[in-house]
Structure formats: structure tokens, C-alpha cells
CSV table of C-alpha atoms and ligand atoms in Angstrom, one decimal:
chain,number,residue,atom,x,y,z
A,423,UNK,CA,74.5,-70.6,-161.3
A,424,UNK,CA,76.9,-67.6,-160.9
A,425,UNK,CA,75.3,-64.2,-160.3
A,426,UNK,CA,75.8,-61.5,-162.9
A,427,UNK,CA,76.9,-58.1,-161.9
A,428,UNK,CA,77.6,-54.9,-163.9
A,429,UNK,CA,80.4,-52.3,-163.5
A,430,UNK,CA,81.9,-49.5,-165.5
A,431,UNK,CA,85.6,-49.8,-166.4
A,432,UNK,CA,87.9,-47.2,-167.8
A,433,UNK,CA,89.3,-48.6,-171.0
A,434,UNK,CA,92.5,-46.5,-170.6
A,435,UNK,CA,93.7,-47.6,-167.1
A,436,UNK,CA,91.3,-50.2,-165.8
A,437,UNK,CA,89.8,-48.1,-163.1
A,438,UNK,CA,86.4,-49.6,-162.0
A,439,UNK,CA,83.3,-47.7,-160.9
A,440,UNK,CA,79.8,-48.8,-159.9
A,441,UNK,CA,78.3,-46.2,-162.3
A,442,UNK,CA,79.2,-44.2,-165.4
A,443,UNK,CA,81.9,-41.4,-165.0
A,444,UNK,CA,82.6,-38.8,-167.6
A,445,UNK,CA,86.2,-38.3,-166.5
A,446,UNK,CA,88.4,-41.0,-165.0
A,447,UNK,CA,89.6,-40.1,-161.5
A,448,UNK,CA,92.7,-42.3,-162.0
A,449,UNK,CA,94.1,-41.3,-165.4
A,450,UNK,CA,92.0,-38.2,-166.1
A,451,UNK,CA,90.8,-39.4,-169.5
A,452,UNK,CA,87.4,-38.4,-170.7
A,453,UNK,CA,84.6,-40.6,-172.0
A,454,UNK,CA,86.6,-43.8,-171.5
A,455,UNK,CA,84.1,-45.7,-169.3
A,456,UNK,CA,82.4,-48.7,-170.8
A,457,UNK,CA,79.8,-50.9,-169.0
A,458,UNK,CA,80.9,-54.5,-168.5
A,459,UNK,CA,78.8,-57.3,-167.3
A,460,UNK,CA,80.6,-60.1,-165.5
A,461,UNK,CA,79.6,-63.4,-163.8
A,462,UNK,CA,80.6,-63.5,-160.2
A,463,UNK,CA,83.4,-65.8,-159.1
A,464,UNK,CA,82.8,-68.2,-156.2
A,465,UNK,CA,83.8,-66.3,-153.1
A,466,UNK,CA,86.5,-68.7,-151.9
A,467,UNK,CA,88.7,-68.4,-155.0
A,468,UNK,CA,90.9,-65.4,-155.6
A,469,UNK,CA,91.3,-63.9,-159.0
A,470,UNK,CA,94.7,-65.6,-159.1
A,471,UNK,CA,93.0,-69.0,-158.6
A,472,UNK,CA,94.3,-69.5,-155.1
A,473,UNK,CA,91.7,-71.3,-152.9
A,474,UNK,CA,91.2,-69.1,-149.9
A,475,UNK,CA,90.3,-71.7,-147.3
A,476,UNK,CA,93.8,-73.1,-146.5
A,477,UNK,CA,95.6,-72.5,-143.2
A,478,UNK,CA,98.8,-70.6,-142.6
A,479,UNK,CA,102.0,-72.9,-142.5
A,480,UNK,CA,105.4,-72.3,-141.0
A,481,UNK,CA,107.9,-71.3,-143.7
A,482,UNK,CA,110.3,-74.1,-142.6
A,483,UNK,CA,107.6,-76.7,-143.1
A,484,UNK,CA,106.9,-75.7,-146.7
A,485,UNK,CA,108.7,-77.9,-149.2
A,486,UNK,CA,108.9,-77.0,-152.8
A,487,UNK,CA,110.6,-79.0,-155.6
A,488,UNK,CA,113.2,-77.2,-157.7
A,489,UNK,CA,111.7,-75.4,-160.7
A,490,UNK,CA,112.1,-77.3,-164.0
A,491,UNK,CA,113.5,-75.1,-166.7
A,492,UNK,CA,113.3,-75.8,-170.4
A,493,UNK,CA,115.6,-74.3,-173.0
A,494,UNK,CA,113.8,-72.2,-175.7
A,495,UNK,CA,116.6,-73.1,-178.2
A,496,UNK,CA,117.6,-69.4,-178.3
A,497,UNK,CA,120.4,-68.8,-175.8
A,498,UNK,CA,119.8,-65.0,-175.5
A,499,UNK,CA,116.1,-65.6,-174.7
A,500,UNK,CA,117.0,-68.3,-172.1
A,501,UNK,CA,119.4,-65.8,-170.5
A,502,UNK,CA,116.7,-63.2,-170.2
A,503,UNK,CA,114.3,-65.7,-168.7
A,504,UNK,CA,116.9,-66.5,-166.1
A,505,UNK,CA,118.1,-69.8,-167.6
A,506,UNK,CA,115.1,-71.0,-169.7
A,507,UNK,CA,111.4,-71.2,-169.4
A,508,UNK,CA,110.1,-72.4,-166.0
A,509,UNK,CA,107.6,-75.2,-166.5
A,510,UNK,CA,104.1,-74.0,-165.4
A,511,UNK,CA,104.9,-70.3,-165.5
A,512,UNK,CA,103.1,-67.6,-167.5
A,513,UNK,CA,105.2,-65.2,-169.5
A,514,UNK,CA,104.0,-62.0,-171.2
A,515,UNK,CA,105.8,-60.8,-174.3
A,516,UNK,CA,104.9,-57.2,-174.9
A,517,UNK,CA,105.8,-55.0,-177.9
A,518,UNK,CA,104.8,-52.8,-180.8
A,519,UNK,CA,103.0,-54.4,-183.7
A,520,UNK,CA,105.5,-55.8,-186.3
A,521,UNK,CA,108.4,-55.9,-183.9
A,522,UNK,CA,108.7,-59.7,-184.1
A,523,UNK,CA,106.7,-61.2,-181.3
A,524,UNK,CA,105.0,-63.9,-183.4
A,525,UNK,CA,108.4,-64.6,-185.0
A,526,UNK,CA,110.3,-65.2,-181.8
A,527,UNK,CA,107.5,-67.3,-180.3
A,528,UNK,CA,107.3,-69.4,-183.4
A,529,UNK,CA,111.1,-69.9,-183.3
A,530,UNK,CA,110.8,-70.8,-179.6
A,531,UNK,CA,108.0,-73.3,-180.4
A,532,UNK,CA,110.4,-74.8,-182.9
A,533,UNK,CA,113.2,-74.9,-180.2
A,534,UNK,CA,110.9,-76.7,-177.7
A,535,UNK,CA,109.6,-79.1,-180.3
A,536,UNK,CA,113.2,-80.1,-181.1
A,537,UNK,CA,113.4,-81.1,-177.4
A,538,UNK,CA,110.4,-83.4,-177.9
A,539,UNK,CA,107.9,-81.0,-176.3
A,540,UNK,CA,104.4,-80.6,-177.5
A,541,UNK,CA,103.4,-77.0,-178.4
A,542,UNK,CA,99.9,-75.5,-179.0
A,543,UNK,CA,100.2,-72.2,-180.9
A,544,UNK,CA,96.9,-70.4,-180.6
A,545,UNK,CA,96.7,-67.8,-183.4
A,546,UNK,CA,94.0,-65.4,-182.8
A,547,UNK,CA,95.2,-62.8,-185.4
A,548,UNK,CA,96.5,-64.8,-188.3
A,549,UNK,CA,95.3,-67.8,-190.3
A,550,UNK,CA,96.9,-71.2,-190.1
A,551,UNK,CA,98.2,-70.6,-193.7
A,552,UNK,CA,99.9,-67.4,-192.7
A,553,UNK,CA,101.6,-69.1,-189.8
A,554,UNK,CA,102.7,-72.0,-192.0
A,555,UNK,CA,104.3,-69.6,-194.4
A,556,UNK,CA,106.2,-67.9,-191.5
A,557,UNK,CA,107.2,-71.3,-190.1
A,558,UNK,CA,108.6,-72.3,-193.6
A,559,UNK,CA,110.5,-69.0,-193.7
A,560,UNK,CA,112.0,-69.7,-190.2
A,561,UNK,CA,112.7,-73.3,-191.0
A,562,UNK,CA,110.4,-74.5,-188.2
A,563,UNK,CA,109.4,-78.1,-189.0
A,564,UNK,CA,107.9,-80.4,-186.5
A,565,UNK,CA,105.1,-82.9,-185.9
A,566,UNK,CA,104.7,-81.7,-182.3
A,567,UNK,CA,103.6,-78.1,-183.0
A,568,UNK,CA,99.9,-77.6,-183.3
A,569,UNK,CA,98.5,-74.4,-184.9
A,570,UNK,CA,95.1,-73.5,-183.7
A,571,UNK,CA,93.4,-70.4,-185.2
A,572,UNK,CA,90.9,-69.5,-182.5
A,573,UNK,CA,89.7,-66.5,-180.5
A,574,UNK,CA,87.2,-68.2,-178.1
A,575,UNK,CA,88.9,-68.9,-174.8
A,576,UNK,CA,86.6,-71.7,-173.8
A,577,UNK,CA,87.4,-73.6,-177.0
A,578,UNK,CA,91.1,-73.0,-176.4
A,579,UNK,CA,90.7,-74.4,-172.9
A,580,UNK,CA,89.1,-77.5,-174.1
A,581,UNK,CA,91.8,-78.0,-176.8
A,582,UNK,CA,94.4,-77.6,-174.1
A,583,UNK,CA,92.7,-80.3,-172.1
A,584,UNK,CA,92.5,-82.6,-175.1
A,585,UNK,CA,96.0,-82.2,-176.3
A,586,UNK,CA,97.7,-81.5,-172.9
A,587,UNK,CA,100.7,-79.7,-174.5
A,588,UNK,CA,103.9,-78.7,-172.6
A,589,UNK,CA,103.6,-75.1,-173.9
A,590,UNK,CA,100.8,-72.9,-175.1
A,591,UNK,CA,101.4,-69.7,-177.1
A,592,UNK,CA,98.5,-67.1,-177.1
A,593,UNK,CA,99.0,-64.7,-180.0
A,594,UNK,CA,97.6,-62.3,-178.8
A,595,UNK,CA,95.8,-61.7,-175.5
A,596,UNK,CA,94.0,-58.7,-176.9
A,597,UNK,CA,92.4,-60.8,-179.7
A,598,UNK,CA,90.8,-63.6,-177.5
A,599,UNK,CA,87.6,-63.4,-175.5
A,600,UNK,CA,85.8,-65.4,-172.9
A,601,UNK,CA,82.1,-66.0,-173.1
A,602,UNK,CA,81.6,-65.3,-169.4
A,603,UNK,CA,82.2,-61.6,-170.0
A,604,UNK,CA,79.8,-59.5,-172.1
A,605,UNK,CA,82.3,-57.1,-173.6
A,606,UNK,CA,84.3,-57.1,-176.7
A,607,UNK,CA,87.7,-58.7,-177.1
A,608,UNK,CA,90.6,-56.4,-176.1
A,609,UNK,CA,88.6,-54.7,-173.3
A,610,UNK,CA,90.1,-54.4,-169.9
A,611,UNK,CA,87.7,-57.0,-168.3
A,612,UNK,CA,88.2,-59.5,-171.2
A,613,UNK,CA,92.0,-59.2,-170.9
A,614,UNK,CA,91.9,-59.7,-167.2
A,615,UNK,CA,89.5,-62.6,-167.2
A,616,UNK,CA,91.3,-64.4,-170.1
A,617,UNK,CA,94.6,-63.9,-168.3
A,618,UNK,CA,93.1,-65.3,-165.1
A,619,UNK,CA,91.8,-68.4,-166.8
A,620,UNK,CA,95.2,-69.0,-168.6
A,621,UNK,CA,97.0,-68.6,-165.3
A,622,UNK,CA,94.8,-71.2,-163.7
A,623,UNK,CA,95.6,-73.6,-166.6
A,624,UNK,CA,99.3,-72.9,-166.2
A,625,UNK,CA,99.3,-73.5,-162.5
A,626,UNK,CA,97.0,-76.4,-162.3
A,627,UNK,CA,98.2,-78.4,-165.3
A,628,UNK,CA,101.8,-77.3,-165.1
A,629,UNK,CA,101.8,-76.0,-168.7
A,630,UNK,CA,104.0,-73.1,-169.7
A,631,UNK,CA,101.9,-70.3,-171.2
A,632,UNK,CA,103.5,-67.6,-173.4
A,633,UNK,CA,101.1,-64.7,-173.9
A,634,UNK,CA,101.7,-62.0,-176.5
A,635,UNK,CA,100.5,-58.5,-175.6
A,636,UNK,CA,100.4,-55.4,-177.7
A,637,UNK,CA,101.7,-52.0,-176.6
A,638,UNK,CA,99.6,-48.9,-176.8
A,639,UNK,CA,100.6,-45.7,-178.6
A,640,UNK,CA,102.2,-44.3,-175.5
A,641,UNK,CA,104.3,-47.4,-174.9
A,642,UNK,CA,102.2,-49.1,-172.1
A,643,UNK,CA,101.1,-52.7,-172.4
A,644,UNK,CA,97.5,-52.5,-173.5
A,645,UNK,CA,95.1,-53.5,-170.8
A,646,UNK,CA,95.3,-52.9,-167.1
A,647,UNK,CA,98.5,-52.9,-165.1
A,648,UNK,CA,97.0,-55.9,-163.4
A,649,UNK,CA,98.0,-58.0,-166.4
A,650,UNK,CA,101.6,-57.3,-165.5
A,651,UNK,CA,100.9,-58.1,-161.9
A,652,UNK,CA,99.3,-61.4,-162.7
A,653,UNK,CA,101.9,-63.0,-164.9
A,654,UNK,CA,105.2,-64.4,-163.6
A,655,UNK,CA,107.5,-62.8,-166.2
A,656,UNK,CA,107.1,-59.7,-168.3
A,657,UNK,CA,109.4,-59.4,-171.3
A,658,UNK,CA,109.4,-56.3,-173.4
A,659,UNK,CA,110.3,-56.4,-177.0
A,660,UNK,CA,111.8,-53.2,-178.2
A,661,UNK,CA,113.7,-51.9,-181.2
A,662,UNK,CA,114.2,-49.2,-183.7
A,663,UNK,CA,111.7,-49.4,-186.5
A,664,UNK,CA,114.4,-48.2,-188.9
A,665,UNK,CA,117.1,-50.6,-187.9
A,666,UNK,CA,117.1,-54.4,-188.0
A,667,UNK,CA,118.2,-55.0,-184.4
A,668,UNK,CA,115.7,-55.8,-181.6
A,669,UNK,CA,116.1,-55.9,-177.8
A,670,UNK,CA,114.4,-58.2,-175.5
A,671,UNK,CA,114.3,-56.8,-172.0
A,672,UNK,CA,113.1,-58.5,-168.8
A,673,UNK,CA,110.9,-56.1,-166.9
A,674,UNK,CA,109.6,-58.5,-164.2
A,675,UNK,CA,110.8,-62.0,-163.5
A,676,UNK,CA,109.7,-64.1,-160.5
A,677,UNK,CA,112.3,-66.7,-161.5
A,678,UNK,CA,115.3,-64.6,-162.4
A,679,UNK,CA,117.0,-61.2,-162.8
A,680,UNK,CA,115.2,-58.2,-164.1
A,681,UNK,CA,116.7,-55.7,-166.5
A,682,UNK,CA,118.5,-58.4,-168.4
A,683,UNK,CA,118.7,-57.6,-172.1
A,684,UNK,CA,119.2,-59.7,-175.2
A,685,UNK,CA,120.0,-58.4,-178.6
A,686,UNK,CA,118.7,-59.8,-181.8
A,687,UNK,CA,118.9,-58.9,-185.4
A,688,UNK,CA,115.8,-59.5,-187.7
A,689,UNK,CA,117.0,-61.1,-190.9
A,690,UNK,CA,115.3,-62.8,-193.8
A,691,UNK,CA,115.0,-66.0,-191.8
A,692,UNK,CA,113.8,-64.6,-188.5
A,693,UNK,CA,115.5,-63.3,-185.4
A,694,UNK,CA,119.2,-64.2,-184.9
A,695,UNK,CA,121.1,-63.6,-181.6
A,696,UNK,CA,123.8,-61.0,-181.8
A,697,UNK,CA,126.8,-62.5,-180.2
A,698,UNK,CA,128.9,-59.3,-180.1
A,699,UNK,CA,126.5,-56.4,-179.9
A,700,UNK,CA,129.3,-53.9,-179.6
A,701,UNK,CA,130.1,-54.6,-183.2
A,702,UNK,CA,126.5,-53.7,-184.1
A,703,UNK,CA,126.5,-50.4,-182.3
A,704,UNK,CA,130.1,-49.3,-183.2
A,705,UNK,CA,130.5,-50.6,-186.8
A,706,UNK,CA,129.1,-47.5,-188.4
A,707,UNK,CA,131.7,-45.4,-186.6
A,708,UNK,CA,134.3,-43.8,-188.7
A,709,UNK,CA,137.8,-44.9,-187.7
A,710,UNK,CA,139.4,-41.5,-187.7
A,711,UNK,CA,138.9,-39.1,-184.9
A,712,UNK,CA,136.1,-36.5,-185.1
A,713,UNK,CA,135.6,-33.7,-182.6
A,714,UNK,CA,132.4,-34.3,-180.6
A,715,UNK,CA,132.3,-38.1,-180.3
A,716,UNK,CA,133.0,-40.2,-177.3
A,717,UNK,CA,132.6,-43.9,-176.6
A,718,UNK,CA,130.9,-44.8,-173.4
A,719,UNK,CA,130.1,-48.2,-171.7
A,720,UNK,CA,126.5,-48.5,-170.6
A,721,UNK,CA,125.1,-51.4,-168.5
A,722,UNK,CA,122.1,-52.9,-170.1
A,723,UNK,CA,121.0,-55.3,-167.4
A,724,UNK,CA,124.2,-57.2,-166.4
A,725,UNK,CA,125.7,-56.8,-169.9
A,726,UNK,CA,128.0,-53.9,-170.6
A,727,UNK,CA,127.4,-52.3,-174.1
A,728,UNK,CA,129.7,-49.9,-175.9
A,729,UNK,CA,127.9,-47.0,-177.6
A,730,UNK,CA,129.0,-43.9,-179.3
A,731,UNK,CA,127.8,-40.5,-178.1
A,732,UNK,CA,127.9,-37.6,-180.6
A,733,UNK,CA,127.6,-34.0,-179.9
A,734,UNK,CA,127.2,-30.9,-182.1
A,735,UNK,CA,127.9,-27.5,-180.7
A,736,UNK,CA,127.5,-24.4,-182.8
A,737,UNK,CA,126.6,-20.7,-182.6
A,738,UNK,CA,122.9,-20.2,-182.4
A,739,UNK,CA,120.8,-18.1,-184.8
A,740,UNK,CA,118.0,-18.0,-182.3
A,741,UNK,CA,117.4,-15.7,-179.4
A,742,UNK,CA,117.6,-18.6,-176.9
A,743,UNK,CA,119.9,-21.5,-177.8
A,744,UNK,CA,118.5,-24.9,-178.6
A,745,UNK,CA,119.3,-28.1,-176.6
A,746,UNK,CA,118.3,-31.4,-178.3
A,747,UNK,CA,118.9,-34.8,-176.6
A,748,UNK,CA,118.3,-38.0,-178.4
A,749,UNK,CA,118.7,-41.1,-176.3
A,750,UNK,CA,119.8,-39.1,-173.3
A,751,UNK,CA,117.5,-37.6,-170.6
A,752,UNK,CA,116.9,-33.9,-171.3
A,753,UNK,CA,117.2,-32.9,-167.7
A,754,UNK,CA,120.5,-34.7,-167.4
A,755,UNK,CA,121.9,-33.0,-170.5
A,756,UNK,CA,120.9,-29.6,-169.0
A,757,UNK,CA,122.7,-30.5,-165.8
A,758,UNK,CA,125.9,-31.5,-167.6
A,759,UNK,CA,125.8,-28.3,-169.6
A,760,UNK,CA,125.4,-26.3,-166.4
A,761,UNK,CA,128.4,-28.1,-164.8
A,762,UNK,CA,130.5,-27.5,-168.0
A,763,UNK,CA,129.7,-23.8,-167.9
A,764,UNK,CA,130.3,-23.3,-164.2
A,765,UNK,CA,133.1,-25.7,-163.4
A,766,UNK,CA,135.0,-25.9,-166.7
A,767,UNK,CA,134.3,-22.3,-167.9
A,768,UNK,CA,132.9,-23.4,-171.2
A,769,UNK,CA,130.6,-20.7,-172.4
A,770,UNK,CA,127.6,-22.3,-174.1
A,771,UNK,CA,125.0,-19.6,-173.6
A,772,UNK,CA,125.1,-18.6,-177.3
A,773,UNK,CA,125.6,-22.1,-178.6
A,774,UNK,CA,123.1,-24.7,-179.8
A,775,UNK,CA,123.8,-28.2,-178.3
A,776,UNK,CA,122.7,-31.4,-179.9
A,777,UNK,CA,123.5,-34.8,-178.3
A,778,UNK,CA,122.7,-38.1,-180.0
A,779,UNK,CA,123.3,-41.7,-178.9
A,780,UNK,CA,124.2,-43.7,-182.0
A,781,UNK,CA,122.2,-46.9,-182.8
A,782,UNK,CA,118.9,-45.5,-181.5
A,783,UNK,CA,119.3,-46.8,-178.0
A,784,UNK,CA,118.5,-45.0,-174.7
A,785,UNK,CA,121.2,-44.4,-172.2
A,786,UNK,CA,119.9,-43.6,-168.8
A,787,UNK,CA,122.9,-44.4,-166.6
A,788,UNK,CA,124.8,-41.8,-164.6
A,789,UNK,CA,128.1,-43.4,-165.7
A,790,UNK,CA,127.5,-42.0,-169.2
A,791,UNK,CA,127.7,-38.4,-167.9
A,792,UNK,CA,131.4,-38.0,-168.5
A,793,UNK,CA,131.2,-39.3,-172.1
A,794,UNK,CA,128.4,-36.9,-172.9
A,795,UNK,CA,130.3,-34.0,-171.3
A,796,UNK,CA,133.5,-34.9,-173.2
A,797,UNK,CA,131.6,-35.2,-176.5
A,798,UNK,CA,130.2,-31.7,-176.0
A,799,UNK,CA,133.5,-30.2,-174.7
A,800,UNK,CA,135.6,-31.6,-177.5
A,801,UNK,CA,133.1,-30.4,-180.1
A,802,UNK,CA,133.0,-26.9,-178.6
A,803,UNK,CA,136.9,-26.8,-178.5
A,804,UNK,CA,137.3,-28.6,-181.9
A,805,UNK,CA,139.6,-31.2,-180.5
A,806,UNK,CA,139.3,-35.0,-180.5
A,807,UNK,CA,139.0,-37.8,-178.0
A,808,UNK,CA,141.3,-40.6,-178.9
A,809,UNK,CA,139.2,-43.2,-180.8
A,810,UNK,CA,140.8,-46.0,-178.8
A,811,UNK,CA,139.6,-44.5,-175.5
A,812,UNK,CA,136.4,-45.3,-173.6
A,813,UNK,CA,135.0,-42.8,-171.1
A,814,UNK,CA,133.3,-43.9,-167.8
A,815,UNK,CA,132.2,-41.7,-164.9
A,816,UNK,CA,129.3,-39.9,-163.2
A,817,UNK,CA,129.6,-36.1,-162.9
A,818,UNK,CA,128.5,-34.3,-159.6
A,819,UNK,CA,127.3,-30.7,-159.5
A,820,UNK,CA,130.7,-29.4,-158.4
A,821,UNK,CA,132.4,-31.1,-161.3
A,822,UNK,CA,133.7,-34.0,-159.3
A,823,UNK,CA,133.7,-37.5,-160.9
A,824,UNK,CA,131.8,-40.2,-158.9
A,825,UNK,CA,132.7,-43.9,-158.9
A,826,UNK,CA,130.6,-46.3,-160.9
A,827,UNK,CA,129.5,-49.9,-160.4
A,828,UNK,CA,130.5,-52.8,-162.6
A,829,UNK,CA,133.7,-51.2,-163.8
A,830,UNK,CA,135.6,-54.4,-164.2
A,831,UNK,CA,133.0,-55.9,-166.5
A,832,UNK,CA,132.9,-52.6,-168.5
A,833,UNK,CA,136.7,-52.7,-169.0
A,834,UNK,CA,136.6,-56.3,-170.1
A,835,UNK,CA,134.0,-55.5,-172.7
A,836,UNK,CA,136.0,-52.5,-173.9
A,837,UNK,CA,139.1,-54.6,-174.1
A,838,UNK,CA,137.3,-57.4,-176.1
A,839,UNK,CA,136.2,-54.7,-178.6
A,840,UNK,CA,139.8,-53.5,-179.0
A,841,UNK,CA,139.9,-50.4,-176.9
A,842,UNK,CA,143.3,-49.5,-175.3
A,843,UNK,CA,142.6,-46.8,-172.8
A,844,UNK,CA,139.8,-45.8,-170.4
A,845,UNK,CA,139.1,-42.6,-168.5
A,846,UNK,CA,137.7,-43.8,-165.1
A,847,UNK,CA,136.7,-42.2,-161.8
A,848,UNK,CA,139.6,-41.6,-159.3
A,849,UNK,CA,137.6,-43.5,-156.6
A,850,UNK,CA,137.8,-46.6,-158.9
A,851,UNK,CA,141.6,-46.3,-159.4
A,852,UNK,CA,142.3,-49.7,-157.8
A,853,UNK,CA,140.5,-51.4,-160.7
A,854,UNK,CA,142.9,-52.1,-163.4
A,855,UNK,CA,143.0,-54.2,-166.5
A,856,UNK,CA,145.9,-56.0,-168.2
A,857,UNK,CA,145.1,-54.8,-171.7
A,858,UNK,CA,143.7,-51.3,-170.9
A,859,UNK,CA,145.5,-48.3,-169.7
A,860,UNK,CA,143.3,-46.7,-167.0
A,861,UNK,CA,143.5,-43.0,-166.4
A,862,UNK,CA,141.7,-42.1,-163.1
A,863,UNK,CA,140.4,-38.6,-162.9
A,864,UNK,CA,139.0,-36.6,-159.9
A,865,UNK,CA,137.3,-33.7,-161.7
A,866,UNK,CA,135.7,-33.1,-165.0
A,867,UNK,CA,138.4,-30.6,-166.0
A,868,UNK,CA,141.1,-33.3,-165.4
A,869,UNK,CA,139.1,-35.7,-167.7
A,870,UNK,CA,139.1,-33.1,-170.4
A,871,UNK,CA,142.8,-32.6,-170.0
A,872,UNK,CA,143.5,-36.3,-170.0
A,873,UNK,CA,141.6,-36.7,-173.2
A,874,UNK,CA,142.8,-33.9,-175.3
A,875,UNK,CA,146.4,-33.2,-174.1
A,876,UNK,CA,149.2,-34.9,-176.0
A,877,UNK,CA,150.1,-36.8,-172.8
A,878,UNK,CA,146.6,-38.0,-172.4
A,879,UNK,CA,146.5,-39.3,-176.0
A,880,UNK,CA,149.5,-41.6,-175.5
B,602,TYD,P1,105.9,-60.4,-186.5
B,602,TYD,O1,106.6,-61.5,-185.8
B,602,TYD,O2,104.7,-60.7,-187.3
B,602,TYD,O3,105.6,-59.2,-185.6
B,602,TYD,P2,104.5,-59.0,-184.4
B,602,TYD,O4,104.0,-60.4,-184.1
B,602,TYD,O5,105.3,-58.4,-183.2
B,602,TYD,O6,103.5,-58.1,-184.9
B,602,TYD,O7,107.1,-59.8,-187.4
B,602,TYD,C1,106.7,-58.9,-188.4
B,602,TYD,C2,107.9,-58.2,-189.1
B,602,TYD,O8,109.1,-59.0,-189.1
B,602,TYD,C3,107.4,-58.1,-190.5
B,602,TYD,O9,107.6,-56.7,-190.8
B,602,TYD,C4,108.3,-58.9,-191.3
B,602,TYD,C5,109.5,-59.1,-190.5
B,602,TYD,N1,110.2,-60.4,-190.7
B,602,TYD,C6,111.5,-60.5,-191.2
B,602,TYD,O10,112.1,-59.4,-191.5
B,602,TYD,N2,112.1,-61.7,-191.3
B,602,TYD,C7,111.4,-62.8,-191.0
B,602,TYD,O11,112.0,-63.9,-191.1
B,602,TYD,C8,110.1,-62.8,-190.5
B,602,TYD,C9,109.4,-64.0,-190.1
B,602,TYD,C10,109.5,-61.5,-190.3
B,603,MG,MG1,102.0,-61.1,-184.5
């Protein structure tokens, strides 16, 4: 019989202590420690289920079969996963409540069932009836999808053994509990233990396990960081609450690229892939030229995305001018403003500056600098950037424009969306495009000239 031990765990960050602590030494939260009683694991099995008594082997002597991938039936989702779900892997889908996690996994279940795979969908939050209603709405019909409303992990385990499905969906990890741990569902120990058991099932029985995880108020995946360490793939589901589009982003992938992004639109019949996302981000743009707007190309994963940057510059009624950045790093905006003042001679000390990335997305790439600077400069000077021009370049502190990566792909994307001209860094001048006139610039001031002079607008 396994021994029972007790420990105190911070419910905020998962820090463990032998006794109660008022303040967590790891995350500084107060009163977050809860006592948890746990059965001890046999000593020769690691938490990851690896038996610890094997011998070291030479890397050349280790033979592994090629991983088997199964298509989810949703091509964008397959791309983020690195070409489909790897059989026997464990994938965590994390996101805010209501973002569409259950929807995409039910659609995925449908996709796998169409390929003749058996799916067990464990619903720990909704009743079978609710899931059936959603399945009808999504048009998911199959006699190989089993819906199992259950929160007890031991029961789930025995059903997996009985049914031996190809894929198991756990909706959600925060709502299930294991009897071996005497703490409530959703606590750090429960989440960790349940994930361990699911991982052992995935690895020993070669079943793909998709786990839904909720995100806390501050945007972290609820439960300890160890959850992210344990699983093979972490996919984050993001989106703007007020818009219908959603982004799936791969944060960790043992079987593929990270930072891949897939874009979906939530409609009345579930999530649909957005084939040309640029249309989505640019279609609200007015076609005539407005001072203070610039189109940039940002790389979301390996996919270039065209987005509009808007700036508003105006005399301030306040003693110190306001700077507001939406979708752009605040420190980065201040740096761009400093360069505009010092190297271009634009006096912004008595001007409020607002910068906004349209479509509610975050742009964190240095290659967006030049577009942000031009949006601000053109608004301050009341001139326009040609609406057929995209702006690409990173700005240095002395006002020089640094080269960027992935420019060819960016130009291709711009050309496909109908753009005719691109302002690019001088160091990238050798990169050309048959359908886009490239204007290489060395300094920020040259870029402003190229955008707003009559020659530049040709
Ligand atoms: P859901 O998948 O339940 O979110 P999560 O599991 O992440 O909490 O999706 C919930 C939202 O999606 C809900 O507000 C309704 C909306 N929705 C649609 O707009 N269309 C649909 O076809 C479906 C199934 C849901
Ligand atoms: Mg749900």
C-alpha cells in the first residue's frame, strides 16, 4: 500500500512547502497555501512515467519508428500541430472561457471520426445533451464518437481501457479529479496528478490525448507551469472578445515548429479557417488615403500578415503629453518617438500620441517600427502614405533602418493582397519582387521622404 504524505502547495504558482507559509516565496502571493495529501509514487517511476531502472544506450543504437500523424480534418489546425496530430502525443489547448476550445475539439473529433478513428470525448463541464446540441450545430455526426460526462479520472481510465479509442478529449483538466489526491478538482496537485496519469495512458497505449485547460485572469494557463512542461504540445487559443476571429498559436511543440499561427472565424456553424487573413484585417480599411495610417507586414509564426497601424497626433491640453499604445509595446513606442524627435526633428513634446493596431492584434516585431514611425510622422505633418504601399523596417537609435528577416515572404503576401509598392531597408535592397516596386531606404528621414514626396508616391 502506498504511503501517504502531506505538503502545502501555493495555488497560484505551484510552489511546494513542507509546512504552511503566509506568503509564497516564489510568486509573493499571500494566503495561497493549501494542504494537500498525496499517495507516494513507487520510487522507480518518475512523474513522467519513465521507469528509472533502464541503462544508458548509445544514440546510434536507438531506433525509433517514424511518428504517425493523423489529420484533424481542419487544415489550419494540422499546420499548427506540424502536420497533424502525432499518435500517442498529449496536447494542451489553453484559452479563455468561451473562446471556442470545446467547439474546435468537437470539430476535430468529427474530423477524426470521418477517418474512421474512434474518439472518446470526456465532458467534465457540460452534459451529454449540451454536447449533442453543439454537435448538431457543427454538423458533427458519427457512430464512432463517444460522449462521456465524467469528472472522476479513475472512471475515465477504465472507460479508455474498455473502449480503447484512438483519441481522447478531456474537457477540461481543471474539472476532473483523481481519488488518490485529497484536494478539490482544479487544485495544483490534482491538475498535475491527472495530467501525469493521462500522459501515462497516452504513452503506454499510444492514444492521442487532447486536454483543454483554462486560462487565469492574468493570462496564464491555470495550474502549475509543470503542466506545460509535461505535455508534448501547448496550443494557445486567443482572440478578441468583440470580434469573431480567433487565433490558434503553438507555444510549444515537440513535433513541429513553435509560434505557428492559424486564424479562424467563429460563425453560426462553428469555427471556419480563414484562408486569406489579410482580407480580414484590412477589409475595414477605407480605400482613400488618410493621414496617420500605414500598412505593415508582421510575421505571425512563419506566416506574414498585413495589418494597419493608425496614429493620432494632436496638441495636448495636459501639462505632460499622453502616449497611448494599443497592440504595440509601450517602451517601443517611446523609443520611436524619441528617434522621430532627435533624428527627424519632429517636435512632439506638446503633442498627445495615440497608436493603434487595427483588428485587435498585438504586433511585437521590430520590422513594424518603420510603419509605426510613418503613421505618427504623417499624422503630425498631415500628409498621407500611399494606400498601395507597405512599410517594412526596424529603426535604430540613430535613425538608421536595419534589415529584416523573411522579406521575400512578406513581399509575396503584400503582392497577393494587391499592394504595388514597398518601403524596405537598404540592406535588403537585393530582394526584389516582380509585382512590387521596392524603395530601399537607409534612414528614417529618407523613408518619410519616399512616402510623402510626389516622386515617392509614383
Ligand atoms: P465554446 O467552444 O463553448 O468555448 P470554450 O469551450 O472555450 O469555453 O464556445 C463558446 C462560444 O462560441 C459561445 O459564446 C458560443 C459561440 N459559438 C458560436 O458562435 N458558433 C458556434 O457554432 C458554436 C458551437 C459556438
Ligand atoms: Mg468548453
